[in-house]
CSV table of C-alpha atoms in Angstrom, one decimal:
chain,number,residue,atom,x,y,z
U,241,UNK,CA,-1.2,-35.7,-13.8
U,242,UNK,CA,-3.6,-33.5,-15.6
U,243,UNK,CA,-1.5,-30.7,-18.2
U,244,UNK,CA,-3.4,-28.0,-19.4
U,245,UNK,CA,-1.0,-27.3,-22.4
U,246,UNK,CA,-1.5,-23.8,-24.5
U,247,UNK,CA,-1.2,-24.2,-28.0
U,248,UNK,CA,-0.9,-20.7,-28.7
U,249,UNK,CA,-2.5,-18.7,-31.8
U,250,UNK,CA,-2.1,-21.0,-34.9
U,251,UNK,CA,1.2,-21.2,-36.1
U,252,UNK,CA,2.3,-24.7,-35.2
U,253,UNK,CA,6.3,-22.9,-34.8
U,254,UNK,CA,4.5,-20.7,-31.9
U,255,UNK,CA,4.3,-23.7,-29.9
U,256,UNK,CA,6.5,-23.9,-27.1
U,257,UNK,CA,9.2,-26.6,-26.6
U,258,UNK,CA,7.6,-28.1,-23.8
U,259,UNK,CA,4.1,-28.2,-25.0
U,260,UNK,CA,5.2,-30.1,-28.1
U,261,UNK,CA,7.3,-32.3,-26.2
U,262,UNK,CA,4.1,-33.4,-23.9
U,263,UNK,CA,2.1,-33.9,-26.6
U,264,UNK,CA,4.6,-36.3,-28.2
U,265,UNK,CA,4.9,-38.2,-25.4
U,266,UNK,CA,1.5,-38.6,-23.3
U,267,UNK,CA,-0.9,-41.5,-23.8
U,268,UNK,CA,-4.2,-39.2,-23.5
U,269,UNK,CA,-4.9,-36.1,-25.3
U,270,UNK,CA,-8.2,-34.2,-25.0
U,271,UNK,CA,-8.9,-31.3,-26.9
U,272,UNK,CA,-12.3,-28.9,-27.5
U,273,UNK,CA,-14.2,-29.3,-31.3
U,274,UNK,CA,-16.3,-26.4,-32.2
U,275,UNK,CA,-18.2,-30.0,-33.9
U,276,UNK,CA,-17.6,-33.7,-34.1
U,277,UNK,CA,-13.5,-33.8,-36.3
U,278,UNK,CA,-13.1,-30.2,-36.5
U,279,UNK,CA,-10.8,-29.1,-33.3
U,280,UNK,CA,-8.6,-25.6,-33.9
U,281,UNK,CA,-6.2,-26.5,-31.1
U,282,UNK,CA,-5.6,-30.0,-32.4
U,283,UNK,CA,-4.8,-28.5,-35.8
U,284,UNK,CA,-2.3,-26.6,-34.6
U,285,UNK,CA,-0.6,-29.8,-33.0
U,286,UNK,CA,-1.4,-32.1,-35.6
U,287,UNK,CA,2.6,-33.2,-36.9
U,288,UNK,CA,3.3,-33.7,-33.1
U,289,UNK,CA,0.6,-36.4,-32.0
U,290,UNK,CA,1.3,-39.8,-32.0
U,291,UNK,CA,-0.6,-42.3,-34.1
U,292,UNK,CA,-1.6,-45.0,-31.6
U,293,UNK,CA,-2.7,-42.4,-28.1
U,294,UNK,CA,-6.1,-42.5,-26.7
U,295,UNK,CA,-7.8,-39.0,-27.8
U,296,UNK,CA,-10.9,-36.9,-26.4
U,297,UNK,CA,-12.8,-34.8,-28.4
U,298,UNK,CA,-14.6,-32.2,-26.5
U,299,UNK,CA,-17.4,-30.6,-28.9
U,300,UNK,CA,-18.6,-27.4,-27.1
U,301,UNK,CA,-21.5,-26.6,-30.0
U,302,UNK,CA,-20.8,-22.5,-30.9
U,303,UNK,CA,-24.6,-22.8,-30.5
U,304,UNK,CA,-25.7,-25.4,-27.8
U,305,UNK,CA,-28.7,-27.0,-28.6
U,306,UNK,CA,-29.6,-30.5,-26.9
U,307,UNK,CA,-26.4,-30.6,-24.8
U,308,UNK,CA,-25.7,-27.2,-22.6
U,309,UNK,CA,-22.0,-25.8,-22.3
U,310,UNK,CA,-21.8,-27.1,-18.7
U,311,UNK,CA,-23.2,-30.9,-19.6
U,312,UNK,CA,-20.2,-30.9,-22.4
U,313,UNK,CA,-17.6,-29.6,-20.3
U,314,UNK,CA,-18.8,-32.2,-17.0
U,315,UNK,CA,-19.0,-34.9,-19.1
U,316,UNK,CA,-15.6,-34.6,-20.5
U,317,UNK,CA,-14.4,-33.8,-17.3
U,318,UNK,CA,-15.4,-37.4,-16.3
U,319,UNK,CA,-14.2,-39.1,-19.2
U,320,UNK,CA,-10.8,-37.5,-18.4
U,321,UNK,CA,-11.1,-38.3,-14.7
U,322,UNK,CA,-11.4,-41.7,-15.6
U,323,UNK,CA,-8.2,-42.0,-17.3
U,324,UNK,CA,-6.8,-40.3,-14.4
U,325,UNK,CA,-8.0,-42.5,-12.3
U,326,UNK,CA,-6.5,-45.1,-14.4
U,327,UNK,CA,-3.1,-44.3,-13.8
U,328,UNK,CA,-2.6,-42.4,-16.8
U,329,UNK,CA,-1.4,-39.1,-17.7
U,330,UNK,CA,-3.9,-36.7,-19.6
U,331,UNK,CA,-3.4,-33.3,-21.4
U,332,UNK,CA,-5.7,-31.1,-22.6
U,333,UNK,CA,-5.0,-28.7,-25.4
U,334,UNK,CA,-5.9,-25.0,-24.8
U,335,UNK,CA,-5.9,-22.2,-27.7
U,336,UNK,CA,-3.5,-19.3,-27.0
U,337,UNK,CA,-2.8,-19.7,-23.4
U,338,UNK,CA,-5.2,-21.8,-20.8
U,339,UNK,CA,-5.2,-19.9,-17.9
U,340,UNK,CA,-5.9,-16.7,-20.1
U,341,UNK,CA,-10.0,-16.9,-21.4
U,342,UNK,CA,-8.6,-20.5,-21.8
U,343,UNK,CA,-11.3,-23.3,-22.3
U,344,UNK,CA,-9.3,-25.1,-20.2
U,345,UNK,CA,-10.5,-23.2,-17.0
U,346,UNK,CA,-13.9,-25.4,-16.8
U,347,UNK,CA,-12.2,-28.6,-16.9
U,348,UNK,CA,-9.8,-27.1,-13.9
U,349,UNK,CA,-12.4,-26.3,-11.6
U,350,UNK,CA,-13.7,-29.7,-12.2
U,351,UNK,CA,-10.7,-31.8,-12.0
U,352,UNK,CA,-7.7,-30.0,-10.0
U,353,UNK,CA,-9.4,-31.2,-6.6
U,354,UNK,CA,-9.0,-34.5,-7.3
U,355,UNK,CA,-5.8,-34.7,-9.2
U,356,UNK,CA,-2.7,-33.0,-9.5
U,357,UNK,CA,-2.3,-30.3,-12.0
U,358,UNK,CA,0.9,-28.3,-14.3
U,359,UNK,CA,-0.5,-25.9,-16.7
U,360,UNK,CA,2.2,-25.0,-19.7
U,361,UNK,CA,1.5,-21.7,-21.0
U,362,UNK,CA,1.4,-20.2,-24.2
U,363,UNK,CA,1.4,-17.4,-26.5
U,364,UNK,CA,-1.8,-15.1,-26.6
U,365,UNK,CA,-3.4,-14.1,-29.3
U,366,UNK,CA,-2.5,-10.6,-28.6
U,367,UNK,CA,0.7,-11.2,-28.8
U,368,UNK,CA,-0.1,-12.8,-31.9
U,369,UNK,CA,-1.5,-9.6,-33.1
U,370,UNK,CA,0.9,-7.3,-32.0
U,371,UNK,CA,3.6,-9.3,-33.8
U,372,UNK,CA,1.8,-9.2,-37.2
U,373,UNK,CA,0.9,-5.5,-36.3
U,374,UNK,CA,4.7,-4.4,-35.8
U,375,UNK,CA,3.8,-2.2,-33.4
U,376,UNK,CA,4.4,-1.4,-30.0
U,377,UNK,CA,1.4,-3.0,-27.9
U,378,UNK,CA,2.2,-1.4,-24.5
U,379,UNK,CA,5.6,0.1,-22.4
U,380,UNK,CA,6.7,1.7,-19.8
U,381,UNK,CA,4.1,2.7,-17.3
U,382,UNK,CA,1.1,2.1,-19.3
U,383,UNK,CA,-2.1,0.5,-18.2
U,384,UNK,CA,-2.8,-2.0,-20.5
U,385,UNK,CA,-6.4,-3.8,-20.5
U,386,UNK,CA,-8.1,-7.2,-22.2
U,387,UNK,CA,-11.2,-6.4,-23.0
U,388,UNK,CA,-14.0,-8.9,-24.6
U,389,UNK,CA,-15.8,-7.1,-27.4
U,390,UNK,CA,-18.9,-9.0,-26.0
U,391,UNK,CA,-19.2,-5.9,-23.3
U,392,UNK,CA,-22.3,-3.6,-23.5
U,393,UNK,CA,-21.1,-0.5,-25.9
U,394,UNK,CA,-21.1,2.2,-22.6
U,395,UNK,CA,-19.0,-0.3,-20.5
U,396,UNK,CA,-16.4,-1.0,-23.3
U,397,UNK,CA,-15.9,2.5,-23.5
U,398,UNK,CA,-15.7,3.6,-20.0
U,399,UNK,CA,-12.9,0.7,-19.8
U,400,UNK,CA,-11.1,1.7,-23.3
U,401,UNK,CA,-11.3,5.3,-21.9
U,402,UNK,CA,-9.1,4.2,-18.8
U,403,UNK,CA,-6.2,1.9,-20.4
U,404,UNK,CA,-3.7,3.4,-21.9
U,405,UNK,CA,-3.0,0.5,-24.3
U,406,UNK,CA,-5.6,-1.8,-25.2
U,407,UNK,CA,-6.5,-5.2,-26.6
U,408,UNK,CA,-10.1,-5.4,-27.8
U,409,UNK,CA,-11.0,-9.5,-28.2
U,410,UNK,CA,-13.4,-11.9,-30.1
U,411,UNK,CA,-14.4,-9.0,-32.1
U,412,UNK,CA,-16.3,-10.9,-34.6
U,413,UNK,CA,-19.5,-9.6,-35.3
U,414,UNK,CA,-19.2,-6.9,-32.9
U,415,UNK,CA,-16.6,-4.9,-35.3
U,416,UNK,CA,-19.5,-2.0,-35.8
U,417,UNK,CA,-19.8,-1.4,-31.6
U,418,UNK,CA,-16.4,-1.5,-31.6
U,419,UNK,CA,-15.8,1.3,-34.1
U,420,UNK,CA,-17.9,3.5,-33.1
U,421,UNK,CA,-16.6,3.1,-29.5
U,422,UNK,CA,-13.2,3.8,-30.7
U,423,UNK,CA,-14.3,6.9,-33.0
U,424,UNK,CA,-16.3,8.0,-29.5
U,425,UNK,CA,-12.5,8.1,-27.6
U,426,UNK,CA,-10.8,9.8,-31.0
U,427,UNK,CA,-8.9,7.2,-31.3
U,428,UNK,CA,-9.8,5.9,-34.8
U,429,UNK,CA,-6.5,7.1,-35.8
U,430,UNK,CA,-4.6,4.6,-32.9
U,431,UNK,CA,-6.7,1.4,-34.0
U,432,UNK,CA,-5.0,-1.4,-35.7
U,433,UNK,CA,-7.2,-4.4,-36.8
U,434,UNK,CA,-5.7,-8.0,-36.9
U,435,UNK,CA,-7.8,-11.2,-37.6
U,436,UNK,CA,-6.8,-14.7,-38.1
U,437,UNK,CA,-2.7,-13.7,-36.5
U,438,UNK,CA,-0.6,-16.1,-37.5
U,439,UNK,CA,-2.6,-18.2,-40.3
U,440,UNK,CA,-3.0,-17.8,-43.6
U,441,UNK,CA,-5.5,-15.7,-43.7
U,442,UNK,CA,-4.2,-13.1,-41.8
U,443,UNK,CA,-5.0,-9.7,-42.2
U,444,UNK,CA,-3.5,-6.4,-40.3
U,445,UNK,CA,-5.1,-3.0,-41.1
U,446,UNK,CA,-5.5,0.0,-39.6
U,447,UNK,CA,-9.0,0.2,-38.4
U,448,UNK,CA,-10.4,2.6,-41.2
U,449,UNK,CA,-9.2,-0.2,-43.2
U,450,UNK,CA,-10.8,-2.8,-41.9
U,451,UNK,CA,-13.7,-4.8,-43.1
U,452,UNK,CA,-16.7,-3.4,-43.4
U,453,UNK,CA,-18.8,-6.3,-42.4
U,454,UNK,CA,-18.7,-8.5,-39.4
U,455,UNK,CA,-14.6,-9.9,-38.7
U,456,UNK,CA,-14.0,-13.0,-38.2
U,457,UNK,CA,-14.3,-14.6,-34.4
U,458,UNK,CA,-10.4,-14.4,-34.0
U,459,UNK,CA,-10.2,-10.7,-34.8
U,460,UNK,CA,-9.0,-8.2,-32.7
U,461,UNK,CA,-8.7,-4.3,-31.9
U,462,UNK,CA,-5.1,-2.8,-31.2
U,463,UNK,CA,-5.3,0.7,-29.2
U,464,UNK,CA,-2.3,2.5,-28.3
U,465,UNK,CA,-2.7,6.2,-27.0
U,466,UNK,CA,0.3,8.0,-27.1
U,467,UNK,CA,-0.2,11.0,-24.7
U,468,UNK,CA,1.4,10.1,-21.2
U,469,UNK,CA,3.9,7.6,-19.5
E,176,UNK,CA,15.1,-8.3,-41.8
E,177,UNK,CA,15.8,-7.7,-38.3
E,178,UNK,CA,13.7,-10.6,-36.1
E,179,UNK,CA,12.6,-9.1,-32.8
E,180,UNK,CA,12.4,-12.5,-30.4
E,181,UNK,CA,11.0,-13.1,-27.4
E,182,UNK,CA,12.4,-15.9,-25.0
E,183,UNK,CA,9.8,-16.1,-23.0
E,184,UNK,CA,9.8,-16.4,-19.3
E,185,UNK,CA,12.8,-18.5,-18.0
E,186,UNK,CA,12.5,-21.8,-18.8
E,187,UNK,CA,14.4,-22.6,-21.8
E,188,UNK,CA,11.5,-24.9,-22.5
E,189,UNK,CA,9.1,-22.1,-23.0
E,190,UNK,CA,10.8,-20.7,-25.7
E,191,UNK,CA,8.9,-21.1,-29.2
E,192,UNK,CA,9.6,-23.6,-31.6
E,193,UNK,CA,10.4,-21.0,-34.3
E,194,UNK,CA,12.7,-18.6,-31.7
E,195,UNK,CA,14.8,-21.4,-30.9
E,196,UNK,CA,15.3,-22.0,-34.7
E,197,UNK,CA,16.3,-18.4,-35.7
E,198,UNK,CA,18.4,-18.2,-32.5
E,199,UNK,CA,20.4,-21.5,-34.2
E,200,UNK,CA,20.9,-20.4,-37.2
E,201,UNK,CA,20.5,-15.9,-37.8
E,202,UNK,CA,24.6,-15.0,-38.4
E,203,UNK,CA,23.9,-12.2,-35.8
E,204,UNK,CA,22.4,-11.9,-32.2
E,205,UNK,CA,21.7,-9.0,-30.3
E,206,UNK,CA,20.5,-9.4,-26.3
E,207,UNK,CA,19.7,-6.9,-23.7
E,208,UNK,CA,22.4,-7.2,-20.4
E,209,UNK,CA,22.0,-5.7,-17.1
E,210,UNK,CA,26.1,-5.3,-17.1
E,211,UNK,CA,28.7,-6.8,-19.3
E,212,UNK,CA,28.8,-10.4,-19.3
E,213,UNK,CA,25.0,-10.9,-17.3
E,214,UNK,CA,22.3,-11.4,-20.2
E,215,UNK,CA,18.9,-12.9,-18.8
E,216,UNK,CA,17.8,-13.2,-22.3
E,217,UNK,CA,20.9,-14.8,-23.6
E,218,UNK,CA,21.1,-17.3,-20.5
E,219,UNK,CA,17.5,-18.6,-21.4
E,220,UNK,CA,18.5,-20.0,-24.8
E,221,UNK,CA,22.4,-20.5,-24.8
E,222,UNK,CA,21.8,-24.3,-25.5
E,223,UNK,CA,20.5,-22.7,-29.1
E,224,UNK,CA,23.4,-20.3,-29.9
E,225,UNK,CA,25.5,-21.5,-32.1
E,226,UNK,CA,29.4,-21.1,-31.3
E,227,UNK,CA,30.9,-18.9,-34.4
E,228,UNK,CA,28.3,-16.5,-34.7
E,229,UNK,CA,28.9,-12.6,-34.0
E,230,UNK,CA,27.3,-11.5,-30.6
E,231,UNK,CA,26.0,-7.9,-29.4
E,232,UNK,CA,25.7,-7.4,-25.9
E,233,UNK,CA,23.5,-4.2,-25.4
E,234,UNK,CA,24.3,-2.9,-21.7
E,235,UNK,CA,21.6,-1.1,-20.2
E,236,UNK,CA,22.3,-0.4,-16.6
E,237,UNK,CA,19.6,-0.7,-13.6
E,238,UNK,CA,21.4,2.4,-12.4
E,239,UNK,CA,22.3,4.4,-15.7
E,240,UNK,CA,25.7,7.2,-14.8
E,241,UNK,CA,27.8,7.6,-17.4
E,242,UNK,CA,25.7,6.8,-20.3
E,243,UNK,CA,22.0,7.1,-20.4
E,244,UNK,CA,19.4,4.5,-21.4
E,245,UNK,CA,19.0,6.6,-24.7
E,246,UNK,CA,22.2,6.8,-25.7
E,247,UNK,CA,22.4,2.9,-24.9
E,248,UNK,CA,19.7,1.9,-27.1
E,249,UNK,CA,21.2,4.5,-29.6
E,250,UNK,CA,24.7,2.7,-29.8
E,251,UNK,CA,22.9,-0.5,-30.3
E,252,UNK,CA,20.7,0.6,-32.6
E,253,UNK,CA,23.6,1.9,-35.1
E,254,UNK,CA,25.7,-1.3,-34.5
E,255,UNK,CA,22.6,-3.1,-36.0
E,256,UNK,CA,21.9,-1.3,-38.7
E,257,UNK,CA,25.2,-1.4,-39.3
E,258,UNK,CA,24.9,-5.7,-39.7
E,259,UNK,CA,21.9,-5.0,-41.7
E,260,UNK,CA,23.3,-2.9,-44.0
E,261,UNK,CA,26.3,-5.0,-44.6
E,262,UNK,CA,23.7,-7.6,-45.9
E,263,UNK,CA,23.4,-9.5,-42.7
E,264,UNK,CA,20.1,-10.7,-40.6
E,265,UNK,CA,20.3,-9.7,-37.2
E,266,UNK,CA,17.7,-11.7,-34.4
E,267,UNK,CA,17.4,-9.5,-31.3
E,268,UNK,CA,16.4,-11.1,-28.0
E,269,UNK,CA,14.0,-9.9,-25.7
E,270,UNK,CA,12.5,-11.3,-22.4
E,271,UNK,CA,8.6,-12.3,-22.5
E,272,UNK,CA,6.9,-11.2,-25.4
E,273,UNK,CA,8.6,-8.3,-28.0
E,274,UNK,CA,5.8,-5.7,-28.0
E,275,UNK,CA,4.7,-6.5,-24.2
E,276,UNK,CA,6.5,-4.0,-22.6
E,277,UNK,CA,9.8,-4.9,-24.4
E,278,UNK,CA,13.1,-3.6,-24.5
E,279,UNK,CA,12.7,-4.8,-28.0
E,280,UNK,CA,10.6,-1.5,-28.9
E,281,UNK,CA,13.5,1.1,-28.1
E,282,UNK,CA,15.3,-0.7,-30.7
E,283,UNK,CA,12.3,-0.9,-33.2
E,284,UNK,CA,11.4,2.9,-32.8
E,285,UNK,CA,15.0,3.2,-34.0
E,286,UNK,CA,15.1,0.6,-37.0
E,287,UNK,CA,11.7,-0.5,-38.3
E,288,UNK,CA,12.0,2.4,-40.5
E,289,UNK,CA,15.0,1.7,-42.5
E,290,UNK,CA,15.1,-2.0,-42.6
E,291,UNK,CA,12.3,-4.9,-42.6
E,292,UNK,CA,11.6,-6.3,-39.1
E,293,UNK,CA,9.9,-9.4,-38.5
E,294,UNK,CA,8.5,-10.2,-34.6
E,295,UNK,CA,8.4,-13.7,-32.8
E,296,UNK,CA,6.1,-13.5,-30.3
E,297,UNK,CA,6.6,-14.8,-26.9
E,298,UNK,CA,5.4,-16.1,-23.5
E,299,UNK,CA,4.2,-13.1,-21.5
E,300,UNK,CA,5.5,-13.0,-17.4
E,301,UNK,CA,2.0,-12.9,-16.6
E,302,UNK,CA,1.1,-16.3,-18.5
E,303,UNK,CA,3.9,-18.0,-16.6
E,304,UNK,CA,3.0,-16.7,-13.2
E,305,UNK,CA,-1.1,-17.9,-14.0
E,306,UNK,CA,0.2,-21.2,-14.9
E,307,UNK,CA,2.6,-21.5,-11.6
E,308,UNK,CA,-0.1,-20.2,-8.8
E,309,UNK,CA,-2.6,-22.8,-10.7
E,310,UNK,CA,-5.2,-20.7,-10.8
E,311,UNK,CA,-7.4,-18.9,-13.7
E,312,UNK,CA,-6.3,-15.5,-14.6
E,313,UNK,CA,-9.4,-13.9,-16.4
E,314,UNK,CA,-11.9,-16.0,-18.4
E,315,UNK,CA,-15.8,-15.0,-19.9
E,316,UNK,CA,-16.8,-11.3,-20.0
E,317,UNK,CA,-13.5,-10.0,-18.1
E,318,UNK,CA,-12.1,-6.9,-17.8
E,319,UNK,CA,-8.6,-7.6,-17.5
E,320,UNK,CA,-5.7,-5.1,-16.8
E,321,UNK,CA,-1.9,-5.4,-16.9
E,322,UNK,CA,-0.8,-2.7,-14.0
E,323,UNK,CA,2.9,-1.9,-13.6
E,324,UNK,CA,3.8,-1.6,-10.0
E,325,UNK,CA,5.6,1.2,-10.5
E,326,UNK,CA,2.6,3.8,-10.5
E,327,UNK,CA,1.6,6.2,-7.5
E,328,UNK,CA,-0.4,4.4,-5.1
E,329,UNK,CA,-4.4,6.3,-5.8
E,330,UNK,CA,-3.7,5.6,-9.6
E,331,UNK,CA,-2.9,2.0,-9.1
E,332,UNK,CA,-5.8,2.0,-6.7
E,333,UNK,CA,-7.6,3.2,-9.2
E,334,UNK,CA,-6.8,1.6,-12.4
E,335,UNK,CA,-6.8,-2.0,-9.8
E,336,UNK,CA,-9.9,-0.9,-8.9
E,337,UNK,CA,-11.7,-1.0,-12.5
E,338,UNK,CA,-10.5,-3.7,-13.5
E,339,UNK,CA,-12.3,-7.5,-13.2
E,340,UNK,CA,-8.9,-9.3,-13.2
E,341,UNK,CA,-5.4,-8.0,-13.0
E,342,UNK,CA,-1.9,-8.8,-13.0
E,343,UNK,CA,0.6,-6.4,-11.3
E,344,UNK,CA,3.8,-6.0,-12.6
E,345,UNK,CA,7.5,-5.2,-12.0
E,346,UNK,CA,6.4,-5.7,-8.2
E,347,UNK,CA,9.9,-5.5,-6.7
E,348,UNK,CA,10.3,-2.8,-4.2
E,349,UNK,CA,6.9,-1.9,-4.7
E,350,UNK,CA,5.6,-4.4,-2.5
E,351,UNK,CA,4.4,-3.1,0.4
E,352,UNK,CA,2.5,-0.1,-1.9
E,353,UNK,CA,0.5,-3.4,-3.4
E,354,UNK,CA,-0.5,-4.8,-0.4
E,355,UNK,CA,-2.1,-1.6,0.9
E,356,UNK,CA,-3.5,-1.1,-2.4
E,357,UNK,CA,-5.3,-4.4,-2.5
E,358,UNK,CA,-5.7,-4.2,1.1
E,359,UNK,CA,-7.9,-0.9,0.8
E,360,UNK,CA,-10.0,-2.7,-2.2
E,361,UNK,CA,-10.7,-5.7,0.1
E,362,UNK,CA,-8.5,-8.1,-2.4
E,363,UNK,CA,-6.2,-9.7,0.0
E,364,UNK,CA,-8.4,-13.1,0.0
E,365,UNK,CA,-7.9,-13.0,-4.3
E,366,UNK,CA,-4.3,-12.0,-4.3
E,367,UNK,CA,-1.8,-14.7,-5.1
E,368,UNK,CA,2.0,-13.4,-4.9
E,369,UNK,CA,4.2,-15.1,-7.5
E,370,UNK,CA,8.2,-14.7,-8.0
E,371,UNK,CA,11.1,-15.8,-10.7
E,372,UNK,CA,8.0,-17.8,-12.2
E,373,UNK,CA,9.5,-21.1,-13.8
E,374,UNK,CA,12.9,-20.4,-12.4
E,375,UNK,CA,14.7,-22.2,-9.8
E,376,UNK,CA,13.8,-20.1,-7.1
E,377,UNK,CA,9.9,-19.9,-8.0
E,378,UNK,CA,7.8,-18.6,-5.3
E,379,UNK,CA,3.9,-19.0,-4.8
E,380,UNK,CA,1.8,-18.1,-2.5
E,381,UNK,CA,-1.6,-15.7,-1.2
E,382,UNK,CA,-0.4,-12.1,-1.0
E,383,UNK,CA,-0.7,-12.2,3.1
E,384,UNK,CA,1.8,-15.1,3.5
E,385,UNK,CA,4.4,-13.4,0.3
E,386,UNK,CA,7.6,-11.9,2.0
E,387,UNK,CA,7.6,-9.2,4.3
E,388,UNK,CA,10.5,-7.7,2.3
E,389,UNK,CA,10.5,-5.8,-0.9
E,390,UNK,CA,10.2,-8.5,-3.5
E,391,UNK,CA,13.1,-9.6,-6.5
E,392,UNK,CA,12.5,-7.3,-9.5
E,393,UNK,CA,10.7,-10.1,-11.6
E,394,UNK,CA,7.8,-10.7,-9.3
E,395,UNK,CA,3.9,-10.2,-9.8
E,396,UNK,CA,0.6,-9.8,-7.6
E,397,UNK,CA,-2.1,-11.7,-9.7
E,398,UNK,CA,-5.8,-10.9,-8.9
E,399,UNK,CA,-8.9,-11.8,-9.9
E,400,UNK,CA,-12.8,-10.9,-8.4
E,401,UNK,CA,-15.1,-12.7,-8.0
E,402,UNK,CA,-18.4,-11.2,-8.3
E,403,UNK,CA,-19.7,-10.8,-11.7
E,404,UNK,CA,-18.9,-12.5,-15.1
């Protein structure tokens, strides 16, 4: 059985039951590394891995040189279809929730043909954010809409202009486009900022409070209109 | 501090590590019931409650008569502050996720500003119907909107319409309003119809095969295109 197992936003505690049970008790765990030793998700996980189990690292480069995104993500695809193969179970830790932007989603496509698959979900990073925030997210009747802050600045703001509650992702260096957007819709004043939910470093700030300079890649936008539902 | 905690979606597994540990040891517990005696929320971590603790059951009717919803969250609201101002922390239980379209936030509106409030962030519906159908929910440059069923046909249309991915809430009676929604944006083929995700009586399947009938109250219509991204 291949388990896609969401590790949710950083705070080992926000890990569900069942995902720290499974990791506990399978013999392969496989997990992506923004470089060789450094993996987020396995971080998170750390006090609940056994000593002695097989482990994967998948290293997805931020910036691929040599190896592209797809070789990284089919080779470790056959590494784990190997020990599938073999008769044992594998699980692959996801960030936040896998089925959700989840890294997890390229090794699905690859593998849930051939083997049998249970995804465990987990907390998003928006709820993440919205918990440090203390503030209603979205209720009632409202639309509410994910939206990458990678967009182009007129397509982010056609789609902020139609939610009525919004989460506005990976942030990171796109904080600038993203304010002015916001200021665009007068709705500087309904903008709460939250990077790094859940860790140590976390920060939550109304917008015109917020950093200057480029946030960090697990920053996000918090937009709540309150005419309507 | 009053703790806001979600529960997640059913499965007493899904809970978070740290809800299940406030739920075991906070002196007070509030949770939302449908009618005396029938708490969802409650029923998803009873294994964690301890015996002697004191309980609040906050009745909220499907059908409010005698008492309105306002005046229900009112009540509730008082006999809580009333624990927190007798020096006690009070935990109250939400389905899902607090701030995702959560009872929790009548309650918060009502507190947050006389007494310190902590939230627990939970599993969203939507994260356990993606991981039940199997199938991604939004990943890359996605657009993706949370759309409760309960809106007038042309605005659901609409908003559905926008959006790269979607989930579609609350679907319940609504049902047959969906289908001709997504029927009339040639979705049916990327509709998957999911009900009581991770309970006993979890249903999957495409739209086209879902029942005929109106659907239980805690049912969803995920969606995603496929063109673009």
């Amino acid at each position: 059985m291949l388990y896609g197992i969401g590790v949710g936003p950083g705070d080992p505690e926000l890990v569900t039951r069942k995902a720290w049970r499974l990791i506990g008790g399978l013999p392969v765990l496989a997990y992506p590394a923004s470089a060789p030793g450094e993996s987020f998700a396995r971080s998170i996980v750390a006090e609940a891995i056994p000593a002695d189990i097989e482990t994967i690292e998948i290293v997805i480069p931020i910036r691929p040189q040599e190896v592209t995104v797809e070789e990284s993500y089919g080779r470790a695809a056959e590494t784990i279809a190997a020990r599938l193969d073999s008769g044992r179970d594998v699980g692959v830790l996801c960030l936040g929730d896998p089925l959700f932007y989840g890294s997890f989603i390229y090794l699905m496509d690859r593998l849930a043909d051939r083997f049998p698959c249970e995804i465990v979900p987990g907390v998003t990073s928006f709820s993440a954010g919205a918990a440090a925030s203390g503030r209603p997210l979205t209720l009632r009747n409202d639309v509410f809409a994910v939206i990458p802050a990678t967009l182009a600045e007129d397509v982010l703001a056609d789609r902020l202009g139609q939610a009525d509650s919004a989460a506005i992702l990976k942030v990171g260096r796109h904080l600038a486009k993203v304010r002015r957007v916001i200021a665009r819709l007068g709705l500087s004043d309904n903008a709460t900022y939250v990077a790094n939910a859940t860790l140590a470093g976390e920060v939550v700030a109304p917008l015109a409070a917020a950093p200057q300079t480029a946030a960090p890649y697990f920053s996000m936008v918090l937009v709540r209109k309150e005419s309507g539902s």
